Every structure is written in C-alpha cells, then in structure tokens.
Amino acid sequence: MYLDNVLKMVKDKNSNEPEFLQAVYEVLTSLKPVIEKHPEFEKQALLERIAEPERLIMFRVPWVDDNGNVQVNRGFRIQFNGAIGPYKGGLRFHPSVNQSIMKFLAFEQCFKNALTGLPIGGGKGGSDFDPKGKSDMEIMRFCQSFMSELYKHIGQDVDVPAGDIGVGAREIGYMFGQYRKLRNAYEAGVLTGKGLEYGGSLARTEATGYGLIYFMREMLKANNLDIKGKTVIISGSGNVAIYACEKAQEYGAKVVAMSDSNGCIYDADGIKLDVVKQIKEVERGRIKEYANRVSGSVYKEDTDCRNIWKIKADIALPCATQNEINLEDAKTLVANGVMAVGEGANMPTNIEAIEYFLEKGVLLAPAKAANAGGVATSALEMSQNSMRYSWTFEEVDKKLDDIMTNIFKACQKSAEEYGLGTNYVAGANIAAFDKISKAMIAQGII
Ligand code: NDP
Ligand code: 2IT
C-alpha cells in the first residue's frame, strides 16, 4: 500500500519524465519484499525522500561557434543523494539530454555508487550540446562556458563530475583547466577521468568495460558457465564498448559485432579492436569505416540501433544508451539462444525486456552493478588525488576486479536472502537500498 502510494505520487509529480519514472518504478517495485519488512520506512517518508533529488541545477550555456555565431545550450547538474559521500557521477553531452534523462541517470547513480562500497553519493549532469561535427576549439569553448557556471556548484568534497556519453578525457581536460583558472587552486579531486599527466588514474579509461566483464565472469562462474569460447555482440563503440570488447577477447570470447548510432558491423572472424580504436578514439569517425578496412566484415545501416540484436550470440552486452533493448529485441535474442546479458550502458533494457529475460532464465547483469567499475575507479582516482600519490595500472586493476567481484557477491547474497534465485536485478537494488536507507535514517530527516 505504502509502495503503491509512493509510486502514484512520483508519477503524478513527474508525469512528463518517462525515463525517470521508469528508473524509479524498476527500483521501487523490486524493493517490495524489503519495504514490507520495514513499516518504519513509511513514517520516515523514506521512499518519498529517495525519489526526490536533493538539488537540481539548470543553467544557460552560451558559446560562440567557429563562424562567429552565438549558440545557446542547456546545462544540468542533479545532486540526487549525498547521504554516503559527495555527489558523484558523469556528465553527458548529447542532443537527447533533458531533465528526465538527467534525473534517471542521477537516480540510478545513487544505487550504483552505494554498491561500490566506496564513500560516494549520487549525481549526474550534462547538456543537450551535440559534440558531433564540432571543431576542437568549439568543444573547448563549450566546455569553458559550461564550467563557468558549474564551478559554483562542485568541489572535491561537494560534487565530483566525470565523463559519460560525449564526454571523455579531452572534455574533462578543458573543464578542469577552466575550473582551476576560476578557483585559482589545484583541486585535483574535483573531476575524475583526468589525463594521466594532471591527476588522472591509470585504468580509469578501461574501468567500465573491464569491470563489466569481471562482473560477467563472476555471474557466469556462479552458474557454472565460462565466457571462454562464447560468441559476444556489443552495442556501441565508445569508451564502455571498446574496453568490454578488449577484456572479453582477452578472456577468450569471440566478439562478432559492434555498432554506433548509424549502424552495426559484423565480423564473423572476430572484431579487430585496433581498427575500432583507430576509427573511434583517434579519428572520431563512424563505425561504418570498419567494413572499408577489414575484408570479410559487413556494415548494416540502422538508425534505430536494433539490428545488432538480430545477430546470433551467447552473450549480449548493450553498451550504447538507455532503452536500446525492447521486448521484441529480447525475444529475438532469446530465440537465438542468448544465455547472458550484461548491461554496460545505463538502463539499456526496458522493463518488459527485463521481465522477459528473467522469465526465460537468461542471466541478466544489471547496469547499476555491472557498469559500476567506472565510477568505482573514479573514486580510486579521488583517493589517489587526496594522497597526492598514484598507484600502478596493476594495483588499480586489481582493486577494480575485487570491487566488481564483491558487487556480484552482494547482488547474489541479497537475491538469495529474499528467495529470488538468479534475479540479480532485484539483488542489486536491494543491496544498494540497504546501504542508502541506513545512511539516510542515521542522518535524520533532512
Ligand atoms: P561514448 O560517448 O564513449 O560512446 C557512446 C556509444 O554509444 C557510441 O558508439 C554512440 O554512437 C552510441 N550511442 C550513444 N547514444 C546513442 C543513441 N541515442 N543511439 C544509438 N547509439 C548511441 O559513451 P560511453 O561509452 O562512455 O557510454 C556508453 C553508455 O555507458 C552510456 O549509457 C553511459 O551512461 C554508460 N556508462 C558509462 C560509463 C563511463 O565510465 N564512461 C560508466 C557507466 C556507464 P555515436 O558515436 O554514433 O553517437
Ligand atoms: O554512469 C556512470 O557511472 C558514469 N558515467 C561514470 C561516473 C563517474 O563518476 O565516473
């Protein structure tokens, strides 16, 4: 009853925010058995507080393009929940960015960050700025303008942004430079994902993708399976997709497909990752190029990004964006024999598709657990910045592996405790909620 009332209230208050409602619905409904055990939550209005951001900042980002024209974008920072540490989460630059997408990402981030076991609260930000086709100087001017407002709201003990879609080391560098200039202080821990020359952490670039495969390894192992020799398809060809591919290949999997927002490539012999890296990381080009460079591979144009799910595979790794797998895609994947799905992107699988996978016994590694390696390594970057010291690649990678293994164990334990079998989706939500709810209750009604 309490849960239903809260869901209705959240729906009424945010009726024009479908992605945010989807994320809240997914988490809260899976917490039902926990909520029923704790009548005190209602008195504390705990769920109402968990579903309401502590602060939402929206601002104008004016900048001048290469033709001398003034452009105006919208900037956001959502400081969702700071109960367990400074707000922490990425910045997304993509034309689709709006308040609903920012809020869903910030909400998910709170639970993800709790699962890492590290002291970080949840936040997210970004802009509807489209980096595609912009010159390097335009990117720099945009980042400087964005930071000219954002700097007032962040700090190494306050809120620590990082990258997400459209924001990588280049953008973080420009934003860090502007922050340093405005503050006249070297607060290295204010942003993560920095370059190695000025406070970045080794293995942060690889962390989300590697972490996804470490989680997948543990999930498969717990079910007497192994990634070695499996056929894998990976949507996207950005930061997460590339390093998921790298680690999957290292573990002996055969990755046969990758994509971008224009289409997907299929290479029956296995993706040549050095070619993908050259196209995406160096040339900032389109994945289509791959087919021109690797004989025997094929490219298929596809503007709604769903063709990739028609390719037969044992394991599917959605690593592009939200809601990229719907019920129809899930049915196709299951019909083609998929045994496991690992969510590298945030909320890539819609609710009907999640339910279908679980019903069919497909092992589903939920985003907030499986892609937590990126933010966990960001927190390790913050630790190194505080110490004014840096660890080796091997040290950071080992810590990342341990963190991902522990996250899997936490999801497994919660699922077992509530008799949910291999439903790691609910397991992740319950384990994360346990930590956040205890921290919030301990800190009183704030
Ligand atoms: P990148 O910008 O590096 O790459 C994004 C990739 O996804 C590109 O190939 C892009 O294609 C594709 N893509 C993005 N948006 C869409 C869209 N609307 N439709 C189709 N394809 C799209 O981003 P990341 O790799 O960093 O992020 C990918 C996902 O992983 C996101 O959901 C992000 O939130 C999540 N994530 C990222 C983390 C990180 O550390 N970077 C950590 C945890 C999660 P194109 O180039 O054509 O746009
Ligand atoms: O979705 C995410 O977890 C990220 N984009 C990474 C956030 C971070 O602070 O490293």
Short mmCIF file of C-alpha atoms and ligand atoms in Angstrom, two decimals:
data_model
loop_
_atom_site.label_atom_id
_atom_site.label_comp_id
_atom_site.label_asym_id
_atom_site.label_seq_id
_atom_site.Cartn_x
_atom_site.Cartn_y
_atom_site.Cartn_z
CA MET A 1 0.00 0.00 0.00
CA TYR A 2 2.76 2.43 1.02
CA LEU A 3 4.73 1.45 -2.09
CA ASP A 4 1.69 1.95 -4.34
CA ASN A 5 1.04 5.37 -2.82
CA VAL A 6 4.62 6.46 -3.35
CA LEU A 7 4.65 5.19 -6.94
CA LYS A 8 1.46 7.13 -7.63
CA MET A 9 2.85 10.26 -6.02
CA VAL A 10 6.08 10.03 -8.01
CA LYS A 11 4.09 9.51 -11.20
CA ASP A 12 1.81 12.48 -10.55
CA LYS A 13 4.72 14.76 -9.73
CA ASN A 14 6.90 13.76 -12.67
CA SER A 15 4.36 12.81 -15.30
CA ASN A 16 6.39 14.33 -18.14
CA GLU A 17 9.59 12.44 -17.26
CA PRO A 18 9.24 8.91 -18.70
CA GLU A 19 12.86 7.76 -18.21
CA PHE A 20 12.90 8.96 -14.61
CA LEU A 21 9.59 7.21 -13.89
CA GLN A 22 10.91 4.02 -15.50
CA ALA A 23 14.02 4.00 -13.30
CA VAL A 24 12.08 4.71 -10.11
CA TYR A 25 9.44 2.11 -10.93
CA GLU A 26 12.07 -0.53 -11.67
CA VAL A 27 13.88 0.04 -8.39
CA LEU A 28 10.96 0.58 -6.03
CA THR A 29 8.86 -2.37 -7.24
CA SER A 30 11.80 -4.73 -6.74
CA LEU A 31 12.14 -3.46 -3.15
CA LYS A 32 8.64 -4.65 -2.26
CA PRO A 33 9.73 -7.55 -0.01
CA VAL A 34 12.14 -5.24 1.85
CA ILE A 35 9.59 -2.48 2.33
CA GLU A 36 7.04 -4.95 3.68
CA LYS A 37 9.54 -5.94 6.38
CA HIS A 38 10.12 -2.34 7.49
CA PRO A 39 6.97 -0.42 8.42
CA GLU A 40 9.14 2.37 9.84
CA PHE A 41 10.07 3.47 6.31
CA GLU A 42 6.60 4.93 5.83
CA LYS A 43 6.77 7.06 8.97
CA GLN A 44 10.12 8.37 7.81
CA ALA A 45 8.83 9.04 4.28
CA LEU A 46 11.97 7.26 3.21
CA LEU A 47 10.87 6.32 -0.30
CA GLU A 48 9.46 9.78 -0.98
CA ARG A 49 12.83 11.23 0.02
CA ILE A 50 14.80 8.70 -2.03
CA ALA A 51 12.80 9.58 -5.15
CA GLU A 52 13.31 13.34 -4.82
CA PRO A 53 16.66 14.91 -5.79
CA GLU A 54 18.35 16.94 -3.07
CA ARG A 55 19.04 19.64 -5.65
CA LEU A 56 18.54 20.25 -9.36
CA ILE A 57 20.58 22.90 -11.13
CA MET A 58 19.75 24.06 -14.65
CA PHE A 59 21.66 26.75 -16.46
CA ARG A 60 22.28 28.55 -19.72
CA VAL A 61 25.44 27.67 -21.66
CA PRO A 62 26.18 30.32 -24.32
CA TRP A 63 29.17 29.84 -26.64
CA VAL A 64 30.47 31.15 -29.95
CA ASP A 65 30.89 28.75 -32.87
CA ASP A 66 33.66 28.90 -35.49
CA ASN A 67 31.53 31.09 -37.74
CA GLY A 68 31.13 33.69 -35.02
CA ASN A 69 27.51 32.74 -34.31
CA VAL A 70 26.27 32.64 -30.73
CA GLN A 71 24.85 29.26 -29.70
CA VAL A 72 22.88 28.53 -26.56
CA ASN A 73 22.61 25.14 -24.86
CA ARG A 74 21.06 23.98 -21.63
CA GLY A 75 23.25 22.67 -18.81
CA PHE A 76 22.22 20.46 -15.89
CA ARG A 77 23.62 19.10 -12.66
CA ILE A 78 21.40 16.92 -10.48
CA GLN A 79 22.69 16.36 -6.94
CA PHE A 80 20.45 13.46 -6.09
CA ASN A 81 21.57 11.91 -2.85
CA GLY A 82 24.57 12.83 -0.70
CA ALA A 83 23.98 10.51 2.25
CA ILE A 84 27.05 8.34 1.72
CA GLY A 85 29.51 10.83 0.23
CA PRO A 86 30.00 13.79 -2.09
CA TYR A 87 27.69 13.65 -5.12
CA LYS A 88 29.45 11.69 -7.85
CA GLY A 89 28.53 10.91 -11.42
CA GLY A 90 29.25 11.71 -15.02
CA LEU A 91 28.40 14.48 -17.47
CA ARG A 92 26.62 13.58 -20.71
CA PHE A 93 26.80 15.78 -23.81
CA HIS A 94 24.19 14.53 -26.27
CA PRO A 95 21.33 16.28 -28.10
CA SER A 96 18.79 14.00 -26.38
CA VAL A 97 19.69 15.27 -22.88
CA ASN A 98 16.74 16.64 -20.93
CA GLN A 99 15.58 16.77 -17.32
CA SER A 100 14.03 13.30 -17.41
CA ILE A 101 17.21 11.66 -18.71
CA MET A 102 19.38 13.57 -16.23
CA LYS A 103 17.15 12.55 -13.32
CA PHE A 104 17.01 8.88 -14.29
CA LEU A 105 20.79 8.77 -14.58
CA ALA A 106 21.30 10.57 -11.25
CA PHE A 107 18.80 8.29 -9.51
CA GLU A 108 20.50 5.14 -10.84
CA GLN A 109 23.88 6.56 -9.89
CA CYS A 110 22.94 6.73 -6.19
CA PHE A 111 22.31 2.98 -6.10
CA LYS A 112 25.32 2.13 -8.27
CA ASN A 113 27.65 4.19 -6.12
CA ALA A 114 26.33 2.56 -2.95
CA LEU A 115 27.16 -0.86 -4.43
CA THR A 116 30.82 0.07 -4.97
CA GLY A 117 31.33 0.13 -1.18
CA LEU A 118 33.14 3.46 -1.59
CA PRO A 119 32.06 6.76 0.01
CA ILE A 120 30.30 8.46 -2.94
CA GLY A 121 26.79 9.89 -3.20
CA GLY A 122 24.87 10.09 -6.47
CA GLY A 123 24.67 12.84 -9.09
CA LYS A 124 24.66 13.40 -12.83
CA GLY A 125 24.83 16.29 -15.25
CA GLY A 126 25.32 17.28 -18.83
CA SER A 127 23.97 19.26 -21.70
CA ASP A 128 21.92 18.95 -24.87
CA PHE A 129 25.06 20.10 -26.72
CA ASP A 130 25.92 17.82 -29.68
CA PRO A 131 29.68 17.27 -29.91
CA LYS A 132 29.39 15.55 -33.31
CA GLY A 133 30.95 17.57 -36.10
CA LYS A 134 32.26 20.29 -33.77
CA SER A 135 35.83 21.51 -34.08
CA ASP A 136 38.26 21.10 -31.23
CA MET A 137 38.07 24.84 -30.48
CA GLU A 138 34.27 24.73 -30.40
CA ILE A 139 34.44 21.83 -27.93
CA MET A 140 36.86 23.84 -25.81
CA ARG A 141 34.74 26.99 -25.81
CA PHE A 142 31.66 25.00 -24.94
CA CYS A 143 33.41 23.20 -22.06
CA GLN A 144 34.74 26.50 -20.71
CA SER A 145 31.31 28.11 -20.80
CA PHE A 146 29.73 25.04 -19.19
CA MET A 147 32.29 25.13 -16.37
CA SER A 148 31.89 28.89 -15.89
CA GLU A 149 28.56 28.10 -14.25
CA LEU A 150 29.13 24.55 -12.99
CA TYR A 151 32.18 25.50 -10.89
CA LYS A 152 29.92 27.28 -8.38
CA HIS A 153 28.21 24.03 -7.53
CA ILE A 154 31.01 21.44 -7.41
CA GLY A 155 34.14 20.72 -5.38
CA GLN A 156 36.24 17.76 -4.31
CA ASP A 157 34.19 17.40 -1.09
CA VAL A 158 30.92 18.60 -2.64
CA ASP A 159 30.24 17.10 -6.05
CA VAL A 160 32.69 15.38 -8.40
CA PRO A 161 31.68 15.08 -12.08
CA ALA A 162 33.32 12.77 -14.66
CA GLY A 163 32.62 11.61 -18.22
CA ASP A 164 29.67 9.84 -19.82
CA ILE A 165 28.35 9.83 -23.41
CA GLY A 166 30.16 12.54 -25.40
CA VAL A 167 32.50 13.43 -22.54
CA GLY A 168 35.94 11.83 -22.46
CA ALA A 169 39.47 12.86 -21.49
CA ARG A 170 39.54 15.81 -23.91
CA GLU A 171 36.41 17.43 -22.47
CA ILE A 172 37.45 16.71 -18.87
CA GLY A 173 40.80 18.40 -19.62
CA TYR A 174 39.14 21.59 -20.90
CA MET A 175 36.73 21.65 -17.97
CA PHE A 176 39.48 21.04 -15.42
CA GLY A 177 41.55 23.88 -16.91
CA GLN A 178 38.63 26.29 -16.62
CA TYR A 179 37.82 25.17 -13.07
CA ARG A 180 41.45 25.64 -12.00
CA LYS A 181 41.53 29.10 -13.52
CA LEU A 182 38.31 30.22 -11.86
CA ARG A 183 39.24 28.81 -8.43
CA ASN A 184 42.92 29.72 -8.58
CA ALA A 185 43.65 26.46 -6.79
CA TYR A 186 44.74 22.98 -7.79
CA GLU A 187 41.86 20.88 -6.51
CA ALA A 188 42.68 17.74 -8.47
CA GLY A 189 39.83 15.69 -6.98
CA VAL A 190 37.07 17.93 -8.36
CA LEU A 191 36.76 15.95 -11.60
CA THR A 192 37.68 12.37 -12.47
CA GLY A 193 38.67 10.81 -15.75
CA LYS A 194 41.53 13.30 -15.96
CA GLY A 195 44.62 12.79 -18.12
CA LEU A 196 47.48 10.91 -16.53
CA GLU A 197 49.70 14.00 -16.63
CA TYR A 198 47.50 16.01 -14.28
CA GLY A 199 45.98 13.71 -11.70
CA GLY A 200 44.18 11.01 -13.65
CA SER A 201 44.23 7.38 -12.58
CA LEU A 202 45.69 4.54 -14.57
CA ALA A 203 42.95 2.09 -15.64
CA ARG A 204 40.12 4.66 -15.41
CA THR A 205 39.76 4.63 -19.21
CA GLU A 206 39.41 0.85 -19.24
CA ALA A 207 37.49 0.54 -15.97
CA THR A 208 33.83 0.45 -17.00
CA GLY A 209 34.33 -2.08 -19.80
CA TYR A 210 36.78 -4.23 -17.87
CA GLY A 211 34.55 -4.08 -14.80
CA LEU A 212 31.57 -5.25 -16.85
CA ILE A 213 33.49 -8.34 -17.92
CA TYR A 214 34.76 -9.01 -14.37
CA PHE A 215 31.14 -8.93 -13.20
CA MET A 216 30.08 -11.16 -16.11
CA ARG A 217 32.90 -13.62 -15.27
CA GLU A 218 31.65 -13.91 -11.68
CA MET A 219 28.00 -14.23 -12.70
CA LEU A 220 28.79 -16.95 -15.22
CA LYS A 221 31.07 -18.75 -12.76
CA ALA A 222 28.32 -18.81 -10.13
CA ASN A 223 26.15 -20.57 -12.71
CA ASN A 224 28.85 -23.00 -13.85
CA LEU A 225 29.48 -21.16 -17.10
CA ASP A 226 32.54 -19.53 -18.66
CA ILE A 227 32.96 -16.65 -21.10
CA LYS A 228 35.76 -18.50 -22.93
CA GLY A 229 34.71 -19.55 -26.42
CA LYS A 230 31.39 -17.69 -26.26
CA THR A 231 30.12 -15.50 -29.09
CA VAL A 232 29.50 -11.92 -27.97
CA ILE A 233 27.73 -8.91 -29.51
CA ILE A 234 28.36 -5.41 -28.14
CA SER A 235 26.28 -2.35 -28.99
CA GLY A 236 28.07 0.98 -29.14
CA SER A 237 31.71 1.57 -29.94
CA GLY A 238 32.56 4.20 -27.35
CA ASN A 239 34.51 4.01 -24.13
CA VAL A 240 32.49 1.25 -22.46
CA ALA A 241 32.04 -0.90 -25.57
CA ILE A 242 35.71 -0.80 -26.60
CA TYR A 243 37.10 -1.92 -23.24
CA ALA A 244 34.39 -4.51 -22.70
CA CYS A 245 35.45 -5.93 -26.05
CA GLU A 246 39.13 -5.84 -25.09
CA LYS A 247 38.66 -7.78 -21.84
CA ALA A 248 36.14 -10.22 -23.36
CA GLN A 249 38.66 -11.03 -26.09
CA GLU A 250 41.42 -11.40 -23.52
CA TYR A 251 39.22 -13.97 -21.75
CA GLY A 252 38.85 -15.93 -24.98
CA ALA A 253 35.41 -14.78 -26.14
CA LYS A 254 34.68 -14.08 -29.80
CA VAL A 255 33.17 -10.62 -30.28
CA VAL A 256 31.44 -10.55 -33.67
CA ALA A 257 29.53 -7.25 -33.72
CA MET A 258 29.71 -3.63 -32.57
CA SER A 259 27.73 -0.52 -33.53
CA ASP A 260 27.20 3.22 -33.35
CA SER A 261 24.10 5.36 -33.80
CA ASN A 262 24.21 4.91 -37.58
CA GLY A 263 24.58 1.16 -37.85
CA CYS A 264 26.42 -2.00 -36.92
CA ILE A 265 29.37 -4.04 -38.14
CA TYR A 266 29.55 -7.82 -38.24
CA ASP A 267 32.85 -9.67 -38.46
CA ALA A 268 32.49 -13.44 -38.29
CA ASP A 269 36.23 -13.82 -37.68
CA GLY A 270 36.07 -11.64 -34.59
CA ILE A 271 36.30 -7.83 -34.31
CA LYS A 272 39.77 -6.36 -34.83
CA LEU A 273 39.77 -3.96 -31.91
CA ASP A 274 42.83 -1.99 -33.01
CA VAL A 275 40.85 -0.93 -36.11
CA VAL A 276 37.85 0.13 -33.98
CA LYS A 277 40.15 2.09 -31.64
CA GLN A 278 41.80 3.88 -34.53
CA ILE A 279 38.42 4.86 -36.03
CA LYS A 280 36.74 5.86 -32.76
CA GLU A 281 39.47 7.02 -30.38
CA VAL A 282 41.87 8.60 -32.86
CA GLU A 283 39.82 9.69 -35.88
CA ARG A 284 36.49 10.20 -34.03
CA GLY A 285 34.91 8.64 -37.12
CA ARG A 286 31.95 6.35 -37.88
CA ILE A 287 31.92 2.58 -37.33
CA LYS A 288 30.94 2.16 -40.99
CA GLU A 289 34.65 2.73 -41.81
CA TYR A 290 35.45 -0.67 -40.29
CA ALA A 291 33.88 -2.51 -43.24
CA ASN A 292 36.04 -0.50 -45.66
CA ARG A 293 39.19 -1.53 -43.80
CA VAL A 294 38.60 -5.15 -42.80
CA SER A 295 37.82 -7.53 -45.64
CA GLY A 296 35.09 -10.05 -44.97
CA SER A 297 33.29 -7.77 -42.49
CA VAL A 298 29.92 -6.20 -43.26
CA TYR A 299 28.21 -2.95 -42.28
CA LYS A 300 24.48 -2.54 -41.97
CA GLU A 301 22.92 0.88 -41.66
CA ASP A 302 20.35 1.09 -38.92
CA THR A 303 19.07 4.32 -37.47
CA ASP A 304 17.16 2.83 -34.54
CA CYS A 305 20.13 0.67 -33.47
CA ARG A 306 18.21 -2.57 -33.20
CA ASN A 307 19.75 -4.66 -35.99
CA ILE A 308 22.61 -5.74 -33.79
CA TRP A 309 20.22 -7.74 -31.56
CA LYS A 310 19.31 -9.90 -34.56
CA ILE A 311 22.82 -11.34 -34.68
CA LYS A 312 23.11 -14.74 -33.05
CA ALA A 313 25.19 -14.70 -29.86
CA ASP A 314 25.63 -16.38 -26.48
CA ILE A 315 26.20 -13.10 -24.67
CA ALA A 316 24.82 -9.62 -25.43
CA LEU A 317 26.43 -6.50 -23.99
CA PRO A 318 24.35 -3.35 -24.54
CA CYS A 319 26.94 -0.55 -24.13
CA ALA A 320 25.39 2.40 -26.01
CA THR A 321 22.38 4.04 -24.38
CA GLN A 322 19.09 3.70 -22.49
CA ASN A 323 16.22 1.55 -23.75
CA GLU A 324 18.19 0.03 -26.59
CA ILE A 325 16.69 -3.43 -25.92
CA ASN A 326 12.90 -3.65 -26.02
CA LEU A 327 10.64 -6.69 -25.69
CA GLU A 328 10.90 -7.54 -29.37
CA ASP A 329 14.71 -7.42 -29.23
CA ALA A 330 14.69 -9.57 -26.09
CA LYS A 331 12.54 -12.16 -27.85
CA THR A 332 14.88 -12.21 -30.82
CA LEU A 333 17.92 -12.62 -28.57
CA VAL A 334 16.30 -15.45 -26.62
CA ALA A 335 15.15 -17.18 -29.80
CA ASN A 336 18.77 -17.05 -30.97
CA GLY A 337 19.97 -18.70 -27.78
CA VAL A 338 21.38 -15.84 -25.70
CA MET A 339 22.35 -17.07 -22.21
CA ALA A 340 23.53 -13.86 -20.56
CA VAL A 341 23.08 -10.11 -20.95
CA GLY A 342 25.48 -7.61 -19.35
CA GLU A 343 24.35 -4.02 -19.14
CA GLY A 344 27.31 -1.73 -19.81
CA ALA A 345 25.04 1.23 -20.61
CA ASN A 346 22.68 2.74 -18.05
CA MET A 347 19.14 1.30 -18.23
CA PRO A 348 19.67 -0.23 -21.70
CA THR A 349 16.93 -2.84 -21.21
CA ASN A 350 13.35 -1.65 -20.85
CA ILE A 351 11.08 -3.10 -18.17
CA GLU A 352 9.20 -5.57 -20.39
CA ALA A 353 12.51 -6.86 -21.78
CA ILE A 354 13.97 -7.29 -18.27
CA GLU A 355 10.91 -9.27 -17.24
CA TYR A 356 11.14 -11.42 -20.36
CA PHE A 357 14.82 -12.23 -19.83
CA LEU A 358 14.21 -13.17 -16.19
CA GLU A 359 11.21 -15.30 -17.11
CA LYS A 360 13.28 -17.16 -19.71
CA GLY A 361 16.16 -17.78 -17.30
CA VAL A 362 18.62 -15.50 -19.11
CA LEU A 363 21.29 -14.30 -16.66
CA LEU A 364 20.97 -10.53 -16.50
CA ALA A 365 23.79 -8.40 -15.08
CA PRO A 366 22.03 -5.15 -14.13
CA ALA A 367 23.63 -1.82 -15.10
CA LYS A 368 23.89 -0.33 -11.64
CA ALA A 369 26.03 -3.29 -10.57
CA ALA A 370 27.69 -4.39 -13.81
CA ASN A 371 28.86 -0.96 -15.01
CA ALA A 372 29.88 0.33 -11.56
CA GLY A 373 33.56 -0.25 -12.33
CA GLY A 374 33.86 3.16 -13.96
CA VAL A 375 32.62 5.17 -11.03
CA ALA A 376 34.44 2.88 -8.57
CA THR A 377 37.71 3.64 -10.35
CA SER A 378 36.77 7.33 -10.31
CA ALA A 379 36.55 7.02 -6.54
CA LEU A 380 40.02 5.39 -6.61
CA GLU A 381 41.19 8.41 -8.62
CA MET A 382 39.81 10.66 -5.86
CA SER A 383 41.69 8.59 -3.25
CA GLN A 384 44.94 8.96 -5.18
CA ASN A 385 44.36 12.71 -5.56
CA SER A 386 43.81 13.04 -1.80
CA MET A 387 47.02 11.14 -1.12
CA ARG A 388 48.92 13.09 -3.79
CA TYR A 389 50.15 9.72 -4.97
CA SER A 390 49.37 7.26 -7.74
CA TRP A 391 49.04 3.53 -7.97
CA THR A 392 50.28 1.37 -10.86
CA PHE A 393 47.92 0.04 -13.52
CA GLU A 394 48.08 -3.41 -11.94
CA GLU A 395 47.22 -2.06 -8.49
CA VAL A 396 44.18 -0.15 -9.72
CA ASP A 397 43.04 -3.03 -11.95
CA LYS A 398 43.31 -5.49 -9.04
CA LYS A 399 41.23 -3.19 -6.81
CA LEU A 400 38.67 -2.86 -9.63
CA ASP A 401 38.49 -6.64 -10.02
CA ASP A 402 37.99 -7.08 -6.25
CA ILE A 403 35.29 -4.40 -6.20
CA MET A 404 33.38 -6.00 -9.10
CA THR A 405 33.66 -9.44 -7.51
CA ASN A 406 32.31 -8.04 -4.24
CA ILE A 407 29.46 -6.29 -6.04
CA PHE A 408 28.46 -9.56 -7.68
CA LYS A 409 28.58 -11.32 -4.32
CA ALA A 410 26.40 -8.61 -2.74
CA CYS A 411 23.80 -8.97 -5.53
CA GLN A 412 23.87 -12.75 -5.20
CA LYS A 413 23.53 -12.63 -1.42
CA SER A 414 20.54 -10.26 -1.48
CA ALA A 415 18.83 -12.30 -4.18
CA GLU A 416 19.33 -15.48 -2.13
CA GLU A 417 18.19 -13.85 1.10
CA TYR A 418 14.85 -12.94 -0.45
CA GLY A 419 14.42 -16.23 -2.34
CA LEU A 420 14.86 -14.57 -5.73
CA GLY A 421 17.20 -17.14 -7.28
CA THR A 422 19.34 -15.60 -10.01
CA ASN A 423 17.39 -12.34 -10.16
CA TYR A 424 20.46 -10.14 -9.75
CA VAL A 425 18.41 -7.13 -10.90
CA ALA A 426 16.43 -7.18 -7.66
CA GLY A 427 19.54 -8.34 -5.78
CA ALA A 428 21.44 -5.21 -6.84
CA ASN A 429 18.56 -2.89 -5.92
CA ILE A 430 18.11 -4.49 -2.50
CA ALA A 431 21.83 -4.44 -1.62
CA ALA A 432 22.18 -0.79 -2.67
CA PHE A 433 18.99 0.29 -0.93
CA ASP A 434 20.13 -1.37 2.28
CA LYS A 435 23.17 0.90 2.45
CA ILE A 436 21.49 4.14 1.36
CA SER A 437 18.46 3.66 3.60
CA LYS A 438 20.60 3.00 6.68
CA ALA A 439 22.74 6.09 5.99
CA MET A 440 19.65 8.26 5.46
CA ILE A 441 17.90 7.02 8.57
CA ALA A 442 21.04 7.55 10.68
CA GLN A 443 21.27 11.16 9.49
CA GLY A 444 17.70 12.09 10.40
CA ILE A 445 15.02 13.84 8.38
CA ILE A 446 16.99 16.08 6.03
P1 NDP B 1 30.72 7.22 -25.55
O1 NDP B 1 30.28 8.59 -25.91
O2 NDP B 1 32.16 6.92 -25.44
O3 NDP B 1 30.11 6.16 -26.59
C1 NDP B 1 28.73 6.02 -26.75
C2 NDP B 1 28.47 4.97 -27.81
O4 NDP B 1 27.09 4.67 -27.81
C3 NDP B 1 28.79 5.47 -29.20
O5 NDP B 1 29.15 4.38 -30.00
C4 NDP B 1 27.48 6.08 -29.64
O6 NDP B 1 27.33 6.15 -31.03
C5 NDP B 1 26.48 5.13 -29.02
N1 NDP B 1 25.25 5.88 -28.69
C6 NDP B 1 25.15 6.89 -27.82
N2 NDP B 1 23.89 7.37 -27.80
C7 NDP B 1 23.22 6.67 -28.68
C8 NDP B 1 21.88 6.71 -29.10
N3 NDP B 1 20.99 7.57 -28.61
N4 NDP B 1 21.52 5.82 -30.00
C9 NDP B 1 22.42 4.94 -30.51
N5 NDP B 1 23.70 4.86 -30.16
C10 NDP B 1 24.09 5.72 -29.25
O7 NDP B 1 29.97 6.88 -24.19
P2 NDP B 1 30.28 5.74 -23.11
O8 NDP B 1 30.85 4.54 -23.75
O9 NDP B 1 31.02 6.40 -22.02
O10 NDP B 1 28.83 5.43 -22.55
C11 NDP B 1 28.01 4.38 -23.07
C12 NDP B 1 26.97 4.00 -22.04
O11 NDP B 1 27.63 3.54 -20.84
C13 NDP B 1 26.04 5.13 -21.57
O12 NDP B 1 24.78 4.59 -21.26
C14 NDP B 1 26.71 5.60 -20.28
O13 NDP B 1 25.78 6.23 -19.43
C15 NDP B 1 27.18 4.27 -19.72
N6 NDP B 1 28.25 4.32 -18.75
C16 NDP B 1 29.44 4.95 -18.98
C17 NDP B 1 30.44 4.94 -18.04
C18 NDP B 1 31.77 5.54 -18.29
O14 NDP B 1 32.64 5.41 -17.42
N7 NDP B 1 32.03 6.16 -19.44
C19 NDP B 1 30.24 4.31 -16.73
C20 NDP B 1 28.99 3.61 -16.59
C21 NDP B 1 28.05 3.65 -17.56
P3 NDP B 1 27.53 7.54 -31.78
O15 NDP B 1 29.00 7.83 -31.75
O16 NDP B 1 27.01 7.31 -33.14
O17 NDP B 1 26.74 8.56 -31.02
O1 2IT B 2 27.34 6.21 -15.37
C1 2IT B 2 28.42 6.25 -14.77
O2 2IT B 2 28.64 5.56 -13.77
C2 2IT B 2 29.47 7.12 -15.30
N1 2IT B 2 29.26 7.74 -16.33
C3 2IT B 2 30.78 7.26 -14.57
C4 2IT B 2 30.64 8.25 -13.45
C5 2IT B 2 31.93 8.60 -12.73
O3 2IT B 2 31.82 9.46 -11.83
O4 2IT B 2 32.99 8.06 -13.01
#
